[in-house]
XYZ file of C-alpha atoms in Angstrom:
720
model
C 72.869 117.223 60.446
C 69.943 114.386 60.856
C 70.052 112.207 63.848
C 71.791 109.417 61.674
C 74.728 112.776 61.184
C 74.669 112.064 65.032
C 75.275 115.460 65.831
C 71.952 116.805 66.326
C 69.807 114.112 68.326
C 66.567 115.405 70.496
C 66.856 119.248 69.268
C 69.867 118.759 71.357
C 73.657 118.931 69.429
C 75.776 116.304 70.451
C 78.747 117.254 68.222
C 80.660 117.965 71.022
C 80.350 114.684 72.821
C 81.005 113.002 69.822
C 83.963 114.227 69.230
C 84.511 114.060 73.087
C 83.871 110.587 73.080
C 85.728 110.143 69.383
C 87.415 106.959 70.096
C 84.665 104.975 71.589
C 84.619 101.193 71.367
C 80.646 101.797 70.039
C 78.260 98.786 70.936
C 76.524 97.719 67.742
C 72.966 97.280 67.164
C 71.559 94.615 64.868
C 68.580 93.555 64.522
C 66.907 90.945 62.483
C 63.069 89.749 62.619
C 62.132 86.835 64.522
C 58.722 84.855 63.496
C 57.167 84.168 66.512
C 54.554 80.686 66.622
C 51.762 83.153 67.255
C 51.670 84.344 63.393
C 53.421 87.484 65.218
C 57.212 89.111 64.456
C 58.884 89.849 66.738
C 62.615 92.649 66.255
C 65.198 91.333 67.863
C 67.776 93.571 68.793
C 70.976 92.352 69.908
C 73.586 94.388 71.567
C 77.700 93.484 70.172
C 80.926 95.489 70.367
C 82.907 92.719 68.685
C 84.963 92.123 72.029
C 85.032 88.191 73.833
C 83.958 88.845 77.370
C 86.512 90.426 79.015
C 85.206 94.123 77.325
C 81.769 94.092 78.310
C 79.552 96.519 76.257
C 79.746 99.504 77.110
C 77.016 102.497 76.816
C 78.617 105.751 74.830
C 77.752 108.102 72.613
C 78.221 106.865 69.682
C 76.225 103.379 70.629
C 73.474 105.106 71.288
C 73.173 107.478 68.308
C 73.202 103.997 66.624
C 70.945 102.380 68.226
C 68.306 105.224 69.134
C 69.050 105.082 64.990
C 67.722 101.242 64.797
C 64.836 101.683 67.338
C 63.142 104.300 64.923
C 63.944 102.014 62.184
C 61.880 99.765 64.600
C 59.322 102.329 65.060
C 58.929 102.964 61.370
C 58.339 99.531 60.402
C 55.753 98.330 63.855
C 53.347 101.909 62.028
C 53.226 99.640 58.511
C 52.421 96.808 60.843
C 55.878 95.135 59.667
C 56.509 93.847 63.116
C 54.247 93.615 67.123
C 57.024 93.848 69.450
C 60.763 94.295 70.069
C 63.363 93.357 72.232
C 66.578 93.988 73.146
C 69.869 92.038 73.783
C 73.314 91.330 74.542
C 76.564 89.579 73.269
C 77.340 85.214 75.297
C 76.820 86.531 79.090
C 76.781 89.915 78.772
C 73.751 93.155 78.638
C 75.583 95.852 78.798
C 77.734 97.504 81.764
C 76.851 101.435 81.473
C 79.022 103.990 80.246
C 82.804 103.665 79.859
C 84.309 105.122 83.083
C 87.232 105.779 82.118
C 85.149 108.007 79.645
C 82.576 109.729 81.581
C 85.871 110.661 84.108
C 87.450 113.159 81.587
C 84.520 114.252 80.938
C 85.861 118.234 80.855
C 82.346 119.921 81.477
C 79.420 119.782 83.409
C 77.240 121.242 80.109
C 78.974 118.040 78.441
C 78.007 116.143 81.487
C 73.857 116.732 80.467
C 74.000 116.286 77.027
C 75.304 112.276 77.899
C 72.635 112.193 80.623
C 69.725 113.526 77.864
C 71.573 111.570 74.954
C 71.177 108.322 77.847
C 67.236 109.082 78.094
C 65.751 110.177 74.761
C 67.530 106.711 73.257
C 66.679 103.689 76.313
C 62.765 106.271 76.844
C 62.205 105.182 73.021
C 61.692 102.026 73.450
C 58.249 103.573 75.751
C 57.462 105.494 71.809
C 57.623 102.037 69.123
C 53.971 102.073 69.251
C 54.604 98.151 70.050
C 55.429 96.436 72.946
C 58.447 96.484 74.556
C 60.952 93.816 76.367
C 63.995 93.631 77.306
C 65.828 89.899 77.838
C 68.851 90.386 80.018
C 71.154 87.356 78.948
C 73.588 88.363 81.269
C 76.050 91.290 83.191
C 73.667 94.192 83.398
C 75.541 97.604 84.838
C 73.993 101.071 85.676
C 73.071 102.303 82.022
C 73.241 98.128 81.330
C 69.859 97.397 84.271
C 68.351 100.716 82.866
C 67.297 99.983 79.094
C 65.315 97.341 81.069
C 63.571 99.618 83.114
C 62.503 101.871 80.079
C 61.239 98.481 78.068
C 57.473 97.293 79.237
C 58.800 94.151 80.233
C 61.581 91.976 80.857
C 63.172 88.214 81.412
C 66.378 87.769 82.936
C 68.840 84.111 82.032
C 68.857 82.600 85.176
C 73.225 82.622 85.428
C 72.844 86.414 85.580
C 76.063 86.948 87.936
C 75.939 89.987 87.970
C 72.569 93.263 88.143
C 73.262 96.600 90.180
C 72.788 100.081 89.729
C 76.009 100.742 91.044
C 76.050 104.748 90.540
C 76.200 106.308 93.996
C 78.796 103.736 95.008
C 80.721 105.888 92.440
C 79.995 108.857 93.568
C 76.882 109.535 90.695
C 73.938 108.977 90.545
C 71.717 106.216 87.742
C 70.897 108.482 85.098
C 69.121 107.000 82.570
C 66.051 106.643 84.158
C 66.533 104.741 86.797
C 66.140 106.923 89.985
C 62.501 107.660 88.709
C 61.833 104.116 87.221
C 62.309 101.380 89.813
C 61.003 103.301 92.964
C 57.439 102.854 90.517
C 58.465 99.744 89.485
C 59.469 97.672 92.444
C 57.960 100.097 95.659
C 60.607 102.819 96.925
C 62.009 100.318 99.990
C 63.346 98.066 97.272
C 64.723 100.793 95.105
C 66.575 102.435 98.358
C 67.880 99.135 98.517
C 68.999 99.056 94.939
C 70.103 101.837 93.858
C 71.779 103.470 97.456
C 71.647 100.053 100.605
C 73.697 98.103 98.132
C 76.205 100.324 96.158
C 76.996 101.160 100.180
C 77.834 97.539 101.033
C 80.514 97.088 99.372
C 78.763 96.927 95.562
C 77.162 94.511 96.754
C 75.007 92.594 92.979
C 72.013 90.652 92.193
C 72.054 87.602 91.388
C 69.084 87.131 89.153
C 66.750 85.393 91.515
C 66.806 88.847 93.546
C 66.110 90.677 90.298
C 62.631 88.187 89.825
C 61.476 88.556 93.913
C 62.348 92.323 93.874
C 59.992 92.162 90.620
C 62.462 94.362 88.488
C 61.855 90.938 85.593
C 59.261 89.727 85.179
C 60.013 85.780 84.334
C 63.545 83.423 84.428
C 64.444 80.977 82.338
C 67.380 78.976 82.060
C 70.771 80.079 80.968
C 70.512 77.161 78.132
C 67.342 77.950 77.003
C 67.226 81.510 77.486
C 66.846 82.824 74.118
C 64.034 80.364 73.619
C 62.196 80.687 76.243
C 62.355 84.812 76.507
C 60.796 84.869 72.714
C 58.130 82.106 73.653
C 57.245 84.064 76.662
C 57.111 87.574 74.797
C 54.827 85.648 72.525
C 52.909 85.021 75.354
C 52.122 88.708 76.674
C 51.945 89.750 72.643
C 48.578 86.924 72.777
C 47.234 87.390 76.528
C 48.194 83.573 77.067
C 50.211 85.279 79.550
C 49.449 87.190 82.593
C 51.999 89.735 83.791
C 51.565 90.707 87.231
C 53.748 92.532 89.369
C 52.624 92.404 92.695
C 55.980 94.944 93.807
C 54.959 97.762 91.786
C 53.604 100.491 94.144
C 49.750 102.171 94.337
C 48.656 105.010 95.913
C 48.226 103.869 99.700
C 52.261 103.103 99.767
C 52.325 106.687 98.335
C 50.618 107.869 100.227
C 51.881 106.354 103.567
C 54.603 104.782 103.150
C 57.158 106.928 100.701
C 57.872 110.074 102.779
C 58.747 107.550 105.640
C 61.404 104.960 104.228
C 63.665 108.498 102.682
C 62.643 109.461 106.129
C 64.334 106.913 107.977
C 67.142 106.504 105.461
C 68.269 109.501 105.406
C 69.053 109.380 109.311
C 70.782 105.933 108.654
C 73.091 107.371 106.047
C 73.064 110.030 108.214
C 74.082 107.847 111.312
C 76.458 104.997 109.006
C 78.582 107.822 106.126
C 77.822 110.832 107.938
C 76.850 114.293 105.583
C 79.624 114.897 103.611
C 78.974 112.080 100.361
C 77.242 113.963 98.138
C 75.982 110.763 95.951
C 73.720 108.700 98.830
C 71.953 112.333 99.907
C 71.111 113.229 95.763
C 69.904 109.803 95.298
C 67.540 110.009 97.828
C 66.082 113.123 96.565
C 65.608 112.128 93.133
C 63.998 108.679 94.856
C 61.792 111.297 97.247
C 60.596 112.966 94.140
C 59.913 109.948 92.116
C 56.843 109.862 93.868
C 54.901 113.380 92.577
C 56.802 113.575 89.526
C 55.529 113.049 86.098
C 58.808 111.000 84.132
C 59.368 113.827 82.383
C 60.360 116.188 85.097
C 62.003 112.941 87.046
C 64.318 112.658 83.555
C 65.139 115.910 83.770
C 65.422 116.474 87.647
C 68.585 113.404 86.796
C 69.889 115.281 83.788
C 70.826 117.781 86.913
C 72.294 115.301 89.102
C 74.231 113.545 87.547
C 76.092 116.280 85.605
C 76.579 118.564 88.193
C 77.529 114.843 90.203
C 79.838 113.976 87.434
C 81.354 117.021 86.902
C 82.158 117.692 90.248
C 85.208 116.666 92.971
C 83.934 113.551 94.293
C 82.786 112.211 91.254
C 86.416 112.553 90.342
C 88.017 110.789 93.348
C 86.083 108.088 93.397
C 87.546 107.090 89.667
C 90.863 106.702 91.238
C 89.732 104.526 93.947
C 87.758 102.875 91.431
C 90.480 102.033 89.421
C 92.590 100.895 91.670
C 90.115 98.266 93.189
C 89.088 97.189 89.351
C 93.005 97.250 87.805
C 96.063 97.925 90.355
C 94.555 94.856 92.626
C 93.251 92.707 89.678
C 96.928 93.151 89.118
C 99.137 93.202 92.718
C 103.166 95.077 92.474
C 105.328 91.731 93.649
C 103.784 89.522 92.623
C 105.622 86.710 91.606
C 104.904 84.449 87.782
C 101.800 82.961 88.587
C 102.819 79.886 87.332
C 104.821 79.330 90.306
C 101.607 78.332 92.052
C 101.208 75.328 94.076
C 98.398 73.962 93.744
C 96.105 73.665 97.449
C 93.828 70.144 97.568
C 93.394 70.133 101.745
C 93.839 72.723 103.711
C 94.617 72.279 107.539
C 93.657 75.605 110.040
C 95.386 75.695 113.242
C 93.012 76.657 116.046
C 88.960 76.748 115.827
C 87.927 79.397 117.498
C 85.247 82.198 115.866
C 88.389 83.501 113.431
C 90.223 80.127 112.618
C 86.519 78.777 112.180
C 85.709 81.721 109.746
C 88.363 80.659 107.891
C 87.790 77.218 107.083
C 83.679 78.177 105.933
C 85.459 80.384 103.612
C 88.151 78.259 102.283
C 85.623 75.342 101.778
C 83.020 77.306 100.113
C 85.658 78.851 97.470
C 88.318 75.802 97.203
C 86.031 73.333 98.037
C 88.657 70.670 99.063
C 88.563 68.968 102.750
C 89.063 71.349 105.254
C 90.744 69.947 108.422
C 90.191 72.570 112.134
C 91.762 71.168 115.229
C 92.135 73.131 118.643
C 93.556 72.688 122.035
C 90.774 69.838 123.312
C 87.860 67.871 121.228
C 84.626 70.724 123.013
C 87.144 73.207 120.969
C 87.600 71.569 117.667
C 83.681 70.553 118.335
C 82.695 74.239 119.435
C 84.425 75.404 116.145
C 82.713 72.102 113.997
C 78.880 73.160 115.325
C 79.582 77.256 113.842
C 80.202 76.118 110.475
C 78.113 74.028 109.939
C 75.794 76.123 111.488
C 76.480 78.374 108.108
C 76.126 76.031 106.090
C 72.674 74.765 107.427
C 71.920 79.162 107.071
C 73.403 79.415 103.467
C 71.358 76.730 102.938
C 68.073 78.580 104.636
C 68.790 81.377 102.792
C 69.004 79.528 99.299
C 72.605 80.628 98.979
C 73.772 77.172 98.622
C 71.860 73.876 97.223
C 70.947 71.016 99.298
C 73.843 69.621 97.237
C 76.169 72.100 97.635
C 75.417 71.692 101.456
C 76.001 67.974 101.823
C 79.196 68.528 100.630
C 80.573 71.050 102.694
C 79.792 69.588 105.212
C 81.249 66.550 104.280
C 84.668 67.706 103.175
C 84.891 69.574 106.776
C 86.492 67.345 109.626
C 87.937 68.172 112.966
C 90.087 66.159 115.386
C 92.797 66.691 117.521
C 94.988 64.093 115.888
C 97.325 66.815 114.004
C 98.702 64.058 112.379
C 95.329 64.171 109.906
C 97.913 67.037 109.030
C 100.060 64.671 106.176
C 98.811 65.518 103.541
C 97.715 69.269 103.546
C 99.435 71.303 100.953
C 98.559 74.764 103.197
C 98.101 75.152 106.410
C 97.053 77.818 108.316
C 96.818 79.641 111.839
C 94.602 81.078 114.270
C 95.473 81.268 117.088
C 96.275 83.786 120.110
C 98.119 86.717 118.757
C 101.215 85.095 121.257
C 105.314 85.168 118.909
C 106.200 81.941 121.273
C 102.280 79.957 120.756
C 102.743 80.762 117.306
C 105.939 79.637 116.991
C 104.804 76.236 119.252
C 102.046 75.304 116.356
C 104.110 76.098 113.960
C 106.406 73.876 114.824
C 105.064 70.901 115.946
C 102.864 71.082 112.822
C 106.189 71.294 110.807
C 107.100 67.669 111.233
C 104.098 66.218 110.357
C 103.306 68.132 106.618
C 105.555 68.126 104.035
C 108.580 70.630 103.274
C 106.452 71.844 100.516
C 103.411 72.288 102.605
C 102.317 75.978 102.676
C 102.671 77.714 106.697
C 99.994 81.256 106.062
C 100.119 83.213 109.815
C 96.816 85.505 110.005
C 98.736 87.683 112.899
C 97.849 90.683 112.869
C 100.704 92.493 114.529
C 103.689 90.151 115.301
C 106.908 90.055 113.023
C 105.558 87.044 110.565
C 109.718 86.334 109.647
C 109.871 85.816 113.946
C 107.518 83.307 113.565
C 108.871 81.370 111.353
C 112.406 81.789 112.752
C 112.731 78.799 113.897
C 111.152 76.141 111.225
C 113.977 73.447 109.216
C 112.191 74.966 106.325
C 111.215 79.426 106.974
C 110.568 80.446 103.297
C 107.695 78.855 103.274
C 105.887 80.878 106.171
C 104.005 83.765 104.465
C 101.736 86.193 106.244
C 97.615 85.677 104.781
C 96.789 89.056 106.833
C 92.508 89.482 107.131
C 89.828 91.164 107.437
C 87.009 90.724 110.352
C 84.152 89.875 109.215
C 86.116 87.189 107.614
C 83.317 86.615 104.948
C 82.308 90.507 103.719
C 86.193 92.341 103.685
C 87.736 91.810 100.660
C 91.205 92.263 101.475
C 93.958 89.961 102.206
C 97.695 91.958 103.230
C 100.375 88.632 101.402
C 103.309 89.488 103.922
C 106.327 88.220 102.165
C 109.398 87.912 104.983
C 113.041 88.130 104.146
C 113.001 84.300 103.768
C 109.517 83.093 101.742
C 110.251 82.458 98.351
C 108.583 82.978 94.904
C 106.082 79.319 95.762
C 104.973 80.024 98.979
C 103.814 83.854 97.580
C 103.005 82.709 93.887
C 100.299 80.057 95.894
C 99.738 82.878 98.716
C 97.879 85.149 95.236
C 96.618 82.335 93.600
C 94.867 81.151 96.707
C 94.138 84.988 97.524
C 92.599 84.905 93.619
C 90.865 81.638 94.352
C 88.983 83.184 97.901
C 87.340 86.236 95.980
C 89.818 88.124 97.868
C 91.816 91.160 96.462
C 95.547 90.104 97.454
C 98.215 93.023 98.263
C 101.870 92.315 99.140
C 103.866 93.672 101.843
C 106.858 93.974 104.009
C 107.490 92.420 107.249
C 106.908 95.614 109.294
C 104.486 96.112 112.312
C 100.687 96.347 111.595
C 101.909 95.790 107.152
C 99.564 98.629 106.376
C 95.911 99.077 107.681
C 97.153 98.601 111.308
C 100.012 100.926 111.015
C 97.388 103.349 109.769
C 94.764 103.186 111.823
C 97.178 102.785 114.723
C 98.604 106.451 113.999
C 95.159 107.835 113.945
C 93.642 105.759 117.239
C 96.882 106.701 118.859
C 95.861 110.396 118.283
C 92.845 110.354 119.048
C 94.057 109.527 122.370
C 96.922 110.867 123.493
C 94.613 113.710 122.209
C 92.313 112.641 124.964
C 94.424 112.107 127.397
C 96.009 115.666 127.181
C 92.809 117.015 128.490
C 91.203 117.014 124.355
C 87.609 116.269 124.533
C 86.399 113.096 122.862
C 83.928 115.191 120.567
C 86.674 117.904 119.629
C 88.183 114.514 118.533
C 85.427 113.438 116.430
C 84.846 117.058 114.729
C 88.700 117.218 113.898
C 88.936 113.979 111.985
C 85.341 114.523 110.482
C 86.902 115.789 107.213
C 88.500 112.636 106.313
C 84.926 111.649 105.192
C 86.478 107.938 107.586
C 83.476 105.586 108.121
C 83.698 106.009 111.691
C 85.353 108.296 114.410
C 88.269 106.384 116.142
C 86.631 105.416 120.236
C 83.379 103.936 117.433
C 86.577 102.240 115.810
C 88.130 101.528 118.757
C 84.708 99.934 120.288
C 83.771 97.255 118.015
C 87.616 95.790 116.859
C 87.668 95.519 120.483
C 89.556 97.837 123.523
C 91.450 95.584 124.531
C 92.397 94.484 120.892
C 93.323 98.296 120.274
C 95.781 98.583 123.368
C 96.957 96.071 122.562
C 97.343 97.594 118.476
C 99.309 100.842 119.631
C 101.559 99.100 122.457
C 102.497 97.041 119.418
C 103.203 100.181 117.495
C 104.095 102.344 120.317
C 106.949 99.840 121.294
C 107.692 99.123 117.596
C 108.425 103.574 116.889
C 107.931 105.280 120.401
C 109.102 108.583 119.380
C 106.161 107.807 116.908
C 103.028 105.883 117.792
C 101.558 106.755 121.807
C 101.038 104.345 123.382
C 98.197 105.277 126.367
C 97.291 103.419 130.130
C 93.734 104.643 130.155
C 92.382 102.606 127.145
C 94.648 99.883 129.258
C 91.673 100.502 131.773
C 89.086 101.386 129.540
C 88.943 98.076 127.915
C 88.623 96.918 131.429
C 85.668 99.201 131.924
C 84.220 97.893 128.483
C 83.440 100.846 127.201
C 83.533 104.386 126.138
C 80.003 105.521 125.106
C 76.850 105.189 127.305
C 74.147 103.472 125.362
C 70.748 103.052 125.948
C 68.693 100.150 125.254
C 69.066 99.501 120.898
C 73.684 100.738 120.606
C 72.528 103.862 119.978
C 75.349 106.369 121.619
C 73.726 108.829 124.127
C 77.569 110.375 125.273
C 80.770 109.074 126.685
C 79.890 107.504 129.731
C 80.782 108.991 133.041
C 83.294 106.349 134.348
C 85.331 106.423 130.865
C 85.464 110.346 130.850
C 87.117 109.460 134.857
C 89.062 107.237 133.655
C 90.661 110.056 131.138
C 90.386 113.152 132.758
C 93.076 111.650 135.395
C 95.979 111.847 133.371
C 95.874 115.259 132.804
C 94.357 115.632 136.623
C 93.144 119.222 134.734
C 96.427 120.226 133.476
C 96.262 119.144 130.598
C 96.721 121.029 127.184
C 93.775 120.322 124.995
C 93.927 121.253 120.750
C 91.035 122.964 119.189
C 89.562 121.192 116.310
C 91.735 122.496 113.462
C 94.573 121.567 114.901
C 94.510 117.863 116.670
C 93.343 117.886 112.619
C 96.944 119.357 111.132
C 98.699 117.174 113.764
C 97.174 113.628 112.312
C 96.948 114.432 108.753
C 101.008 115.709 108.912
C 101.376 112.444 111.510
C 99.713 110.126 109.041
C 102.285 112.283 105.660
C 104.847 111.469 107.398
C 104.678 108.040 107.977
C 103.442 106.703 104.364
C 106.574 108.527 103.390
C 108.566 106.870 105.424
C 106.256 103.136 104.759
C 107.295 103.914 100.850
C 110.378 105.093 102.071
C 111.174 101.930 103.598
C 109.194 100.421 100.400
C 106.372 98.343 102.681
C 104.395 98.217 99.434
C 105.852 99.083 96.282
C 103.744 102.946 95.613
C 101.376 105.085 97.427
C 98.395 103.318 95.437
C 98.725 100.663 97.488
C 98.059 102.467 100.497
C 95.065 103.231 99.130
C 94.019 100.162 98.281
C 94.267 98.377 101.148
C 92.663 101.300 103.410
C 89.696 101.358 100.778
C 89.706 97.252 101.563
C 90.682 96.725 104.490
C 89.149 99.129 106.819
C 86.338 100.857 104.773
C 88.106 104.404 103.787
C 85.365 106.347 101.105
C 85.719 105.699 98.050
C 84.474 109.114 97.433
C 87.718 110.935 99.611
C 89.311 109.000 96.028
C 91.885 107.537 99.615
C 94.235 109.202 102.090
C 96.874 109.765 99.617
C 95.208 111.319 97.329
C 93.801 113.848 100.815
C 96.826 114.016 102.449
C 97.875 116.182 98.942
C 95.051 118.665 98.503
C 95.509 119.295 102.409
C 98.636 120.353 101.830
C 100.526 117.431 104.129
C 102.432 116.298 102.064
C 103.557 119.809 101.190
C 103.627 120.473 104.358
C 106.789 117.113 105.303
C 107.934 116.645 102.990
C 107.946 119.479 100.287
C 106.561 117.401 97.489
C 103.187 115.185 96.912
C 102.316 111.852 96.400
C 100.816 112.393 92.911
C 102.000 114.425 90.593
C 99.055 116.891 89.863
C 97.293 115.349 92.795
C 93.634 114.301 91.353
C 90.937 115.836 92.730
C 88.526 114.824 95.294
C 87.353 116.861 98.705
C 88.792 118.173 101.783
């Protein structure tokens, strides 16, 4: 059949790909002529799926076939001299969000996956064969294939208000497969490309702003939103006439390719191995594509992308990643157990009890996101002043980095106050405490503040281990107390565990959920039980790890045992990161609550006094277990230990986790297994490519061994 009939394209039969995607929401390509002031004519192609902004343009097979047909028609018109340039843009606020991931994850075979990669290359690559200059006007959100539309064009502009621009594929267990891995490093240099393709996706899927896109050299020009299309058309006319000279200072020359390229790849590889280990496939596959882009031709680069992308789409890690992605993108936005949003009370002023580092991070976050007055307090003015200095210093840093404007910096500083006079909290709608983690201290500060604020003001606690119900037990109005547990660093980690006590009323819970959303955090509602979700799971792993070394198992064997979990770091590195005293406290708390299932560790308290587990060099790189640390744990078993093999310990931890998660679900700590996984992904950095803890436990056989069933039916594909 012909191209227009959509089954035989570029010598490849795409009928099976189209049949698989027959229910695709097609993004149509509408072309119109735009006369330019120079007398030339620009053909403007607008991508629009006919839906509102809540359903971005996506690029499925039917969409690509149609777009390719439009480009073919424009190529013929260019040959006849009817048009002098072609530009592609999107519907209001959106260029394109790439392929529809829900459909990609259902592709039944590697062969069909390869056809999707080939089709994208063939269609987007047509921009290089139009016979006239090609432009892409990125008028809004551009992700994945949306970015690659532009990379395949000759010139690019971007709207200054573009909210998100990224190649997030590695985050999802795949690679940029429509030119991104080849074209980008040859446009902006290998070091910048490594940041965009690998580093940013692995940093909680960090997005680029429009100014970043311009600075990197991905866009050639940036224009304000109000006049973006007009300015882009005028700029394109200037390029056509020669009045505008496009400079690309980041484009790699021969020297970079000879000297920098391989060195940058080697550094990136070592960094990946240290940070994420070697289990995830996508980052290393992307690294190989970027490495090859140094010397391969475009045809070779695109063919390598076809092969790599199709292999990953057909693999288990991508399927696991899509499960995790759907949790973050869908379930997190519709939290289980959340009350009616209309019950939420307005928050017009925030009070922070405490002025230490954590409290100061809270204050800054509330200032930036809520843009309301924030008052902090502590036991003396010196501590208050120290907290204020920290917050103002952070505001100054944001200004220096151009993350905020001078006007916003002034406004934030004006909204911030600090005092030892708690009467200034009287008109606060929301008060959050971040004082010492001791029950009586938290009870006292809430008891004092309750007499000052209104009966409707919400009292939130950031406790990580104490009973929220007990914290509010002495109050006249315990119904307005809620747990609001952040994870450190506050500005970065996206999870808040919202803890509901038996007394917490719906208005309080609704306000907590609404506040979390305004803070741009994902909230999961949990019951008031020790450790809530994340710390309870981590306490299980850390407790088993310490028990193992306390009974004679080598530190290195413990690391080997947990390696299949794909965790971002080993248990002992995590203990050093969170603080050994904090870790010992967490284990003590869980042992007190569940003595038959959780271990405490006397040696961990001694290690906390020592202050370290590992010996490190001047750069902080681990050299090995510290000799004093080793002697501390060795004396626990005094030569009479019962060391475990890595396999024995792995099975023990897996079964212990399966048992604990099942108990948590039976006790309705959260609504479903998906919420356990969501908490660990957002609060503990559990890797996407593993697809969450409960799918892993199913695949490992732990669920079946422990309770004779699985958390998911059928089990979710992934890697063990």
